[in-house]
XYZ file of N, CA and C in Angstrom:
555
model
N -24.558 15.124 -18.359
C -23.633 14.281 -17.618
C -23.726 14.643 -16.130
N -23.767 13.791 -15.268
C -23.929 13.526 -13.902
C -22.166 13.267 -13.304
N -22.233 14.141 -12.020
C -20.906 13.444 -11.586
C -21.262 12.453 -10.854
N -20.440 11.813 -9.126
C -21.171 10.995 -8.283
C -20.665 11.609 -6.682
N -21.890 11.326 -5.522
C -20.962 11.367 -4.754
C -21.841 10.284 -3.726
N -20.267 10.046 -3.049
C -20.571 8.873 -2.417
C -20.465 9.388 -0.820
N -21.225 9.077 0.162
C -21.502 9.574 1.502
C -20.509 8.623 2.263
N -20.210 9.482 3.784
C -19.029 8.560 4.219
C -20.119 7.104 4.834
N -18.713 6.209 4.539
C -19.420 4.696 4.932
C -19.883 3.751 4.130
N -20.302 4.566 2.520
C -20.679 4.084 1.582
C -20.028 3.712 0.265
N -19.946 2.553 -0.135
C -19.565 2.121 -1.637
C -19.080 0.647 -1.447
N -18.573 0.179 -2.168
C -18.139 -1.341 -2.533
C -17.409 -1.915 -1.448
N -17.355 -2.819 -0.426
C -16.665 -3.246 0.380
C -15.924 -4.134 0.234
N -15.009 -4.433 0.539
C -14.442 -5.925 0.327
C -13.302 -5.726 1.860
N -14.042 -7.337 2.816
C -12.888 -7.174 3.596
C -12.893 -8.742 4.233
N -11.668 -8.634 4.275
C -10.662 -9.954 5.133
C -10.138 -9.805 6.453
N -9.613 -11.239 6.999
C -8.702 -10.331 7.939
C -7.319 -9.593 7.760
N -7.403 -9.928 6.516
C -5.604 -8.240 6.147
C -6.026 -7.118 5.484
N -7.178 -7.351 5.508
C -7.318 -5.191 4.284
C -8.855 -5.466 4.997
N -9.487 -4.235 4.966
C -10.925 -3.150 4.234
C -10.382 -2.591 3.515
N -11.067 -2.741 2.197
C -10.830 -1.792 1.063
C -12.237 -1.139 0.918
N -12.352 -0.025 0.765
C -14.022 0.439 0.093
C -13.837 1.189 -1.208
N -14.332 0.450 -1.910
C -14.063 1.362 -3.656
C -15.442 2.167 -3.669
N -14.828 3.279 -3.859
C -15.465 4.688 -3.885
C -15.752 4.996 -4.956
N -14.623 5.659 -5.951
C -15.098 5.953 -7.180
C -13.738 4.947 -7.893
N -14.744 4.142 -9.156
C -13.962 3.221 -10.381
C -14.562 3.585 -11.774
N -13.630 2.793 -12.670
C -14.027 2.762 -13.911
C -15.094 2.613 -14.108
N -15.591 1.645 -13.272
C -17.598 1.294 -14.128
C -18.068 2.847 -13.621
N -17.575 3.637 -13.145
C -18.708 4.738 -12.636
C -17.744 5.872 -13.614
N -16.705 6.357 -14.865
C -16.546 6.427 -15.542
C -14.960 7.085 -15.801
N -14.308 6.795 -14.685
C -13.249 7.142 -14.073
C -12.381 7.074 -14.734
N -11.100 7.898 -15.385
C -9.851 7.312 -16.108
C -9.307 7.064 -14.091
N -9.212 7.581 -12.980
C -8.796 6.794 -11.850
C -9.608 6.520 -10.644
N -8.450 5.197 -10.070
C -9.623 4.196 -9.189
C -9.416 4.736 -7.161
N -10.591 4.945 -7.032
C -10.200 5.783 -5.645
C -10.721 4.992 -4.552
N -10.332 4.498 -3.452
C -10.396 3.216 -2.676
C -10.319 4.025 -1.025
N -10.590 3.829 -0.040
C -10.675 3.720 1.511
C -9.869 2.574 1.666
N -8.614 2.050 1.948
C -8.375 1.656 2.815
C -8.023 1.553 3.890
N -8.396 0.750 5.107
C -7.979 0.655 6.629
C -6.588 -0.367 6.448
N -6.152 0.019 6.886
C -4.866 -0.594 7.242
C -4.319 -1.379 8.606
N -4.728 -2.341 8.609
C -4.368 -2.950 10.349
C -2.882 -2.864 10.618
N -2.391 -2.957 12.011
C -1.563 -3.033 12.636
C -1.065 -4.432 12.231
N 1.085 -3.844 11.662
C 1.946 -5.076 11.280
C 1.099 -5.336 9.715
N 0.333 -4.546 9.039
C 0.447 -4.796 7.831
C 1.584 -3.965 6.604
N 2.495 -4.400 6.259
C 3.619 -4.042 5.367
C 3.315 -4.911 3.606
N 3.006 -3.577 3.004
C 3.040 -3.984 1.081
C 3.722 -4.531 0.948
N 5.269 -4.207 1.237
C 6.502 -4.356 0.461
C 6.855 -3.761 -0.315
N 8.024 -3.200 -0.383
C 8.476 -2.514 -1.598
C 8.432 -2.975 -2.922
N 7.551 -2.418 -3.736
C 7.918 -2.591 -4.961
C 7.954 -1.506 -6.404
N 7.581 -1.658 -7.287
C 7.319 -0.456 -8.650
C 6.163 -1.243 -9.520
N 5.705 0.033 -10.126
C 4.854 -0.409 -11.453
C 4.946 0.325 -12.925
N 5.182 -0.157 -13.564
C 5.755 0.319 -15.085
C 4.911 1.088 -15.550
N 3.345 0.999 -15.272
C 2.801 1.717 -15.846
C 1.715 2.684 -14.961
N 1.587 2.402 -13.561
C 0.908 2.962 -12.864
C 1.053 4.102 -12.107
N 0.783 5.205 -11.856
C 0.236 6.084 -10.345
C -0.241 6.132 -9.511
N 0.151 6.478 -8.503
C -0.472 6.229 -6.966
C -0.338 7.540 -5.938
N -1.258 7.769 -6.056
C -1.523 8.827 -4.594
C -2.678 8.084 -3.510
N -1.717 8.168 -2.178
C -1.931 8.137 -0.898
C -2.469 9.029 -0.174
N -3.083 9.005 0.519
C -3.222 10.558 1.536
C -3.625 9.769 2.723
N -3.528 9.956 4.042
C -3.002 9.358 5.222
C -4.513 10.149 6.075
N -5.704 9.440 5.928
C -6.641 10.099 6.772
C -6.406 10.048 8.174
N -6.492 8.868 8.892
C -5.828 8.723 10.196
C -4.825 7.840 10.310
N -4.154 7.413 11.594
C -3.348 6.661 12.391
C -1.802 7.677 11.377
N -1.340 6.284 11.645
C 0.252 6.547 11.051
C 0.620 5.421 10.436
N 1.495 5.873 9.093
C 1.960 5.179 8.135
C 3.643 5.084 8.006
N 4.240 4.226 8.016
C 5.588 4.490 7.520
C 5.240 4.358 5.804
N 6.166 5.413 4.962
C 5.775 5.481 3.646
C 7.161 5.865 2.797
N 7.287 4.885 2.116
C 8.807 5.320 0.861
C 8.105 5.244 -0.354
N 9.163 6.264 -1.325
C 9.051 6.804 -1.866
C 9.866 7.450 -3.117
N 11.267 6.434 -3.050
C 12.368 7.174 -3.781
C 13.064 5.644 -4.191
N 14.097 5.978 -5.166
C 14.771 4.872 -5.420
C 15.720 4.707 -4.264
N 16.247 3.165 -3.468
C 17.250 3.625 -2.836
C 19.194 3.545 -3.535
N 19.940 3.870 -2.491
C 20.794 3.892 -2.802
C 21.323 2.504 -2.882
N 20.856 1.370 -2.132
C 21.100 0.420 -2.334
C 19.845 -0.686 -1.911
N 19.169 -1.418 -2.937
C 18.092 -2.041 -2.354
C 18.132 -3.555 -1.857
N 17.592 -3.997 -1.138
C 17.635 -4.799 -0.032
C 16.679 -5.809 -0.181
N 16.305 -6.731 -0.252
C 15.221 -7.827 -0.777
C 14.361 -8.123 0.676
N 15.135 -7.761 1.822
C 14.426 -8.691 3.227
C 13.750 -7.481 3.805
N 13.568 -6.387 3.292
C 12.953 -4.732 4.254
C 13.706 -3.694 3.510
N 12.844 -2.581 3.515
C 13.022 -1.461 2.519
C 12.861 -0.308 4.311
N 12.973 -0.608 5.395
C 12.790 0.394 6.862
C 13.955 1.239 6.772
N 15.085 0.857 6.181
C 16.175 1.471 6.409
C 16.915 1.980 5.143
N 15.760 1.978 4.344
C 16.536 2.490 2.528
C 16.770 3.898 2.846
N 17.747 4.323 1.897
C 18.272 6.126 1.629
C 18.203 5.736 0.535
N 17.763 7.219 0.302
C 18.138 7.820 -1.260
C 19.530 8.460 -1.644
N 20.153 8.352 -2.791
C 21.114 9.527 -2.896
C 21.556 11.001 -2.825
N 20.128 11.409 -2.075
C 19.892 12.758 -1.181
C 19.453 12.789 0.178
N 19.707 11.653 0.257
C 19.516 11.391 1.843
C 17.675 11.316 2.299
N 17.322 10.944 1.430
C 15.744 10.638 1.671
C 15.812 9.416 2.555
N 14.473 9.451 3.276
C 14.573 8.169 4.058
C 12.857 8.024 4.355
N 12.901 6.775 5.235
C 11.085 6.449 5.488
C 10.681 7.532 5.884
N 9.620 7.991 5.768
C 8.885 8.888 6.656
C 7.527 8.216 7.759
N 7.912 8.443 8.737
C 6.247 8.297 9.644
C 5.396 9.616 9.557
N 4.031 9.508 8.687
C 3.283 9.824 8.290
C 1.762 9.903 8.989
N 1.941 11.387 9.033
C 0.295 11.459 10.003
C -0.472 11.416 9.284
N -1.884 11.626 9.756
C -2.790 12.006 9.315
C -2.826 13.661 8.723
N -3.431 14.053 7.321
C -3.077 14.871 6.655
C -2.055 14.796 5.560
N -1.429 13.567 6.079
C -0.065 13.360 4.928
C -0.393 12.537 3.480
N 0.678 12.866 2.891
C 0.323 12.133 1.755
C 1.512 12.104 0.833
N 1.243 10.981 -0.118
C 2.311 10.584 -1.315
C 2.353 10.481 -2.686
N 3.141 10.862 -3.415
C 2.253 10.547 -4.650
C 3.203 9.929 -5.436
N 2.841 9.010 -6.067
C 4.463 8.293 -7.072
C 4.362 7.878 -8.515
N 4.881 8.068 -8.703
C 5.165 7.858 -10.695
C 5.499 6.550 -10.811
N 4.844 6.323 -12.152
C 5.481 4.785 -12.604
C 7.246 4.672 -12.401
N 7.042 3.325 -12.214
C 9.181 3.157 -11.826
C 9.518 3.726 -10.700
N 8.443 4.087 -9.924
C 9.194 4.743 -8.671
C 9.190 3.337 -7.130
N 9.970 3.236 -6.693
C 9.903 2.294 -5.639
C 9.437 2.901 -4.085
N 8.235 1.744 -4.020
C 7.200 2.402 -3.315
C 7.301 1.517 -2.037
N 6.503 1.810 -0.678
C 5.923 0.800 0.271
C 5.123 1.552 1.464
N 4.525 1.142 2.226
C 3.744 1.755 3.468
C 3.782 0.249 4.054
N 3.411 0.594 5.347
C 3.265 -0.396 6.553
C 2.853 0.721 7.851
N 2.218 0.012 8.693
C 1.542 -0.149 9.594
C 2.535 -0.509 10.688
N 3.080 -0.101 11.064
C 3.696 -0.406 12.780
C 3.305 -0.158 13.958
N 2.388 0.636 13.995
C 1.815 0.629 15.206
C 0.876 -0.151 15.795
N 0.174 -0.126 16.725
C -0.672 -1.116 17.606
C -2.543 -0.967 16.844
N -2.280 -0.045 15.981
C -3.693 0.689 15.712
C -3.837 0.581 14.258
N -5.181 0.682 13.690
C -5.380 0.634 12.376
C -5.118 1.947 11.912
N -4.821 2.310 10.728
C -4.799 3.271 10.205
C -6.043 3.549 8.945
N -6.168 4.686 8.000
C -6.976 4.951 7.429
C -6.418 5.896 6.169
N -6.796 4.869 4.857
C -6.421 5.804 3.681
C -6.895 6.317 2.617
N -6.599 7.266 2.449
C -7.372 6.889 0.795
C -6.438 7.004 -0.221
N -7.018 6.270 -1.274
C -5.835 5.733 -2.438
C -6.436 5.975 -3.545
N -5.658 6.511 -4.457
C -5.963 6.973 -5.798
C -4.766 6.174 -6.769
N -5.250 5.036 -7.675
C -4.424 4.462 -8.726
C -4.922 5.040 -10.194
N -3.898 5.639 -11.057
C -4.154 5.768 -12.099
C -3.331 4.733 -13.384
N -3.634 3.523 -13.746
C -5.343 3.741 -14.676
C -6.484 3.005 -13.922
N -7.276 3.251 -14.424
C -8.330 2.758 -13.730
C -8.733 1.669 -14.830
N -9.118 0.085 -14.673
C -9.380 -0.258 -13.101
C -8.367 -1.604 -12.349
N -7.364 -1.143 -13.048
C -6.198 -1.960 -12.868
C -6.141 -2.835 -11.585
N -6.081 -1.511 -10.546
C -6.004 -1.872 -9.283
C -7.213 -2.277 -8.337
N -8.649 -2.004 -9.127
C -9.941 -2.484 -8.584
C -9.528 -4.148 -9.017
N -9.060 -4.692 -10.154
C -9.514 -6.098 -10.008
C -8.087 -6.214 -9.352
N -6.770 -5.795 -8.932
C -5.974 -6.126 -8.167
C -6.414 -6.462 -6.701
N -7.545 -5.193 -6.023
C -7.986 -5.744 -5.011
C -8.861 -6.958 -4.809
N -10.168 -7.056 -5.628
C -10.756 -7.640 -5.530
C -10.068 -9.340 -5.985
N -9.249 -9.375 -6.674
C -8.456 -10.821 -6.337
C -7.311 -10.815 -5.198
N -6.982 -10.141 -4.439
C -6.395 -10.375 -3.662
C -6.755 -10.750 -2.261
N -8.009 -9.747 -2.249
C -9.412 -10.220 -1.188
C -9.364 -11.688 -1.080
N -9.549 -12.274 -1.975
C -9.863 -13.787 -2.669
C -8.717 -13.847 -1.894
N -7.812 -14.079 -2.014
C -6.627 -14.460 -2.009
C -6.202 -15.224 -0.334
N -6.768 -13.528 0.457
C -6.416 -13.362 1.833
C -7.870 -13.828 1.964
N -8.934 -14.603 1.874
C -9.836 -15.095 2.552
C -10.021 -16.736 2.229
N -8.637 -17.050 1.661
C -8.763 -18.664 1.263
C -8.750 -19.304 2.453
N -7.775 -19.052 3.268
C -7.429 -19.768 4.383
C -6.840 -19.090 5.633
N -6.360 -20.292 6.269
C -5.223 -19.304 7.658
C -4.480 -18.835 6.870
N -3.607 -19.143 6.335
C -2.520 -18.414 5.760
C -2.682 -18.538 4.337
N -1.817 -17.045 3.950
C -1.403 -16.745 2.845
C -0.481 -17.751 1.797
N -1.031 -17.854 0.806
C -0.742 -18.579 -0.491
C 0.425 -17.524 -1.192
N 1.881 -17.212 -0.786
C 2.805 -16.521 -1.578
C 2.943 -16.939 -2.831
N 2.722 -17.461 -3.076
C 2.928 -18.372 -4.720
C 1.795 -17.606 -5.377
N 0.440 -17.732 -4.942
C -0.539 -16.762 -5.781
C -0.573 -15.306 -5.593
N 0.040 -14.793 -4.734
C 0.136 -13.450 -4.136
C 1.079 -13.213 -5.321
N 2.352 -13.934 -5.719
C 2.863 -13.691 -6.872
C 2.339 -13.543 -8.217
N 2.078 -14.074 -8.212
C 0.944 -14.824 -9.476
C 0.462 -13.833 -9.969
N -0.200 -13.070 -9.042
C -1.536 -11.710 -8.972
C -0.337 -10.607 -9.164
N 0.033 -10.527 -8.384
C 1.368 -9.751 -8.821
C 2.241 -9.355 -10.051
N 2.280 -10.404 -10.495
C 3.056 -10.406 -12.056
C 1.939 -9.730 -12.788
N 0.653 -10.909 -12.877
C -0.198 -10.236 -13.571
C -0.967 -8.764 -13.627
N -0.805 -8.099 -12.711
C -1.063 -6.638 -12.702
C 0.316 -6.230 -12.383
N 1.021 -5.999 -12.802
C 2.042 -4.865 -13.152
C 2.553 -4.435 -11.400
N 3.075 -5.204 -10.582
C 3.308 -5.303 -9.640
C 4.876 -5.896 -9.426
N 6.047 -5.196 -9.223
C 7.494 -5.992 -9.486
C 7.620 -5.865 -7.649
N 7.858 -6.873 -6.777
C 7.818 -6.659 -5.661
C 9.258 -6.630 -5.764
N 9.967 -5.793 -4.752
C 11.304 -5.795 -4.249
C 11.586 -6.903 -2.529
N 10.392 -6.451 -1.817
C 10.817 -6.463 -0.461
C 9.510 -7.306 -0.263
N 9.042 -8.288 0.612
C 8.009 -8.924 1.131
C 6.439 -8.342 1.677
N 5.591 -8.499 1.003
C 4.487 -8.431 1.600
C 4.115 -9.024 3.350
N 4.180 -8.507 4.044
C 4.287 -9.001 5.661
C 2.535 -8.771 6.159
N 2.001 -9.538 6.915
C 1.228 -9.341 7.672
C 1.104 -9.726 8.728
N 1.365 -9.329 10.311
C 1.350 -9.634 10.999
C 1.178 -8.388 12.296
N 2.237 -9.046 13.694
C 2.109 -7.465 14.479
C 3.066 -6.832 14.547
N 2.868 -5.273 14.940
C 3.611 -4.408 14.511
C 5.112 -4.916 14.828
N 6.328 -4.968 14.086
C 7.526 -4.776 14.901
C 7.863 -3.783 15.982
N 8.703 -4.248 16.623
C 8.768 -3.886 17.887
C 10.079 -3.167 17.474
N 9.980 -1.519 18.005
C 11.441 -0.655 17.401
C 12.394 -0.917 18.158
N 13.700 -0.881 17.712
C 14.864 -1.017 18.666
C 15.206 0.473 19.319
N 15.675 0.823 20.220
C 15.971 1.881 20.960
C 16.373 2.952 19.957
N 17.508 2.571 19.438
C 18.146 3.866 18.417
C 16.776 4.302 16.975
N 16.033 2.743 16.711
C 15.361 3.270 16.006
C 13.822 4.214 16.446
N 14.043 4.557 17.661
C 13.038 4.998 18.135
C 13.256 6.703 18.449
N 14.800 6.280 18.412
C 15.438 7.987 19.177
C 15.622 8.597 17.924
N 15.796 7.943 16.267
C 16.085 8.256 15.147
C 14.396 8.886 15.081
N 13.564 8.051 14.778
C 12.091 8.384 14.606
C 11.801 10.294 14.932
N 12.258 10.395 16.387
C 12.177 11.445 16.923
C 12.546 12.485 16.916
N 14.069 12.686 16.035
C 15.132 13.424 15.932
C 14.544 14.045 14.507
């Protein structure tokens, strides 16, 4: 038995104008998990959501990520920026070096607020759940100018995807003063 390794720059690409994804190591190469590069542009937000049966580790190669991670204390359908936990958990802005890791049922999101792309790598366990999640969503975000929410759902349901909060793509929001002096504190 052979393991694999893949050199930087190299493996499966798939890109639009809302993601680069590069699938690194997947199931066809013999993986119980699916390990992905993504770049993350500026003003791109997942949305909060959970998956019943999945795992996810993040790790934050460059830029910065806002990243949740906990159930909140009260959840919110229009933005998950300002959720607490019942221990007082809250978003984190996330460097490079950072990272996340979350259990099925756990309510999740990252976004992109800054002016700059960021850089990740992503580990979903099972594999390859989330390889054909990307690769139809690619599809998805290269139909047209805009996004088709109705099939973004669609894709959604069908891979084990319960969104809470909106998938956003656009430019970064612009912080309000207190949320900038909070950031810092």
């Amino acid at each position: 038995m052979s393991g694999l390794i893949v050199p930087p720059g190299q493996g499966r690409k798939l890109t639009t104008k809302a993601q680069e994804v590069t699938f690194k190591v997947t199931g066809a190469d013999g993986s119980s998990v699916s390990c992905f590069e993504v770049v993350v542009p500026p003003g791109f937000d997942v949305g909060a959501h959970t998956h019943t049966r999945s795992q996810e580790f993040f790790y934050v190669l460059e830029g910065e990520l806002d990243l949740l991670a906990f159930e909140p204390t009260r959840r919110t359908e229009e933005g998950w920026h300002d959720w607490e936990s019942a221990d007082g958990d809250r978003v984190v802005r996330a460097g490079a070096g950072s990272c996340m890791f979350v259990p099925p049922d756990t309510p999740h999101a990252f976004r992109n607020a800054t002016d700059r792309p960021a850089r990740m790598l992503f580990q979903s366990f099972p594999s390859p759940d989330h390889e054909r999640y990307f690769e139809e969503i690619c599809e998805i975000f290269s139909a047209g100018q805009s996004v088709d929410p109705d099939a973004v759902q669609d894709l959604r349901d069908r891979y084990d995807v319960r969104q809470i909060t909106p998938l956003r793509y656009g430019p970064p929001v612009a912080r309000t003063p207190a949320e900038r002096v909070a950031r810092r504190g």
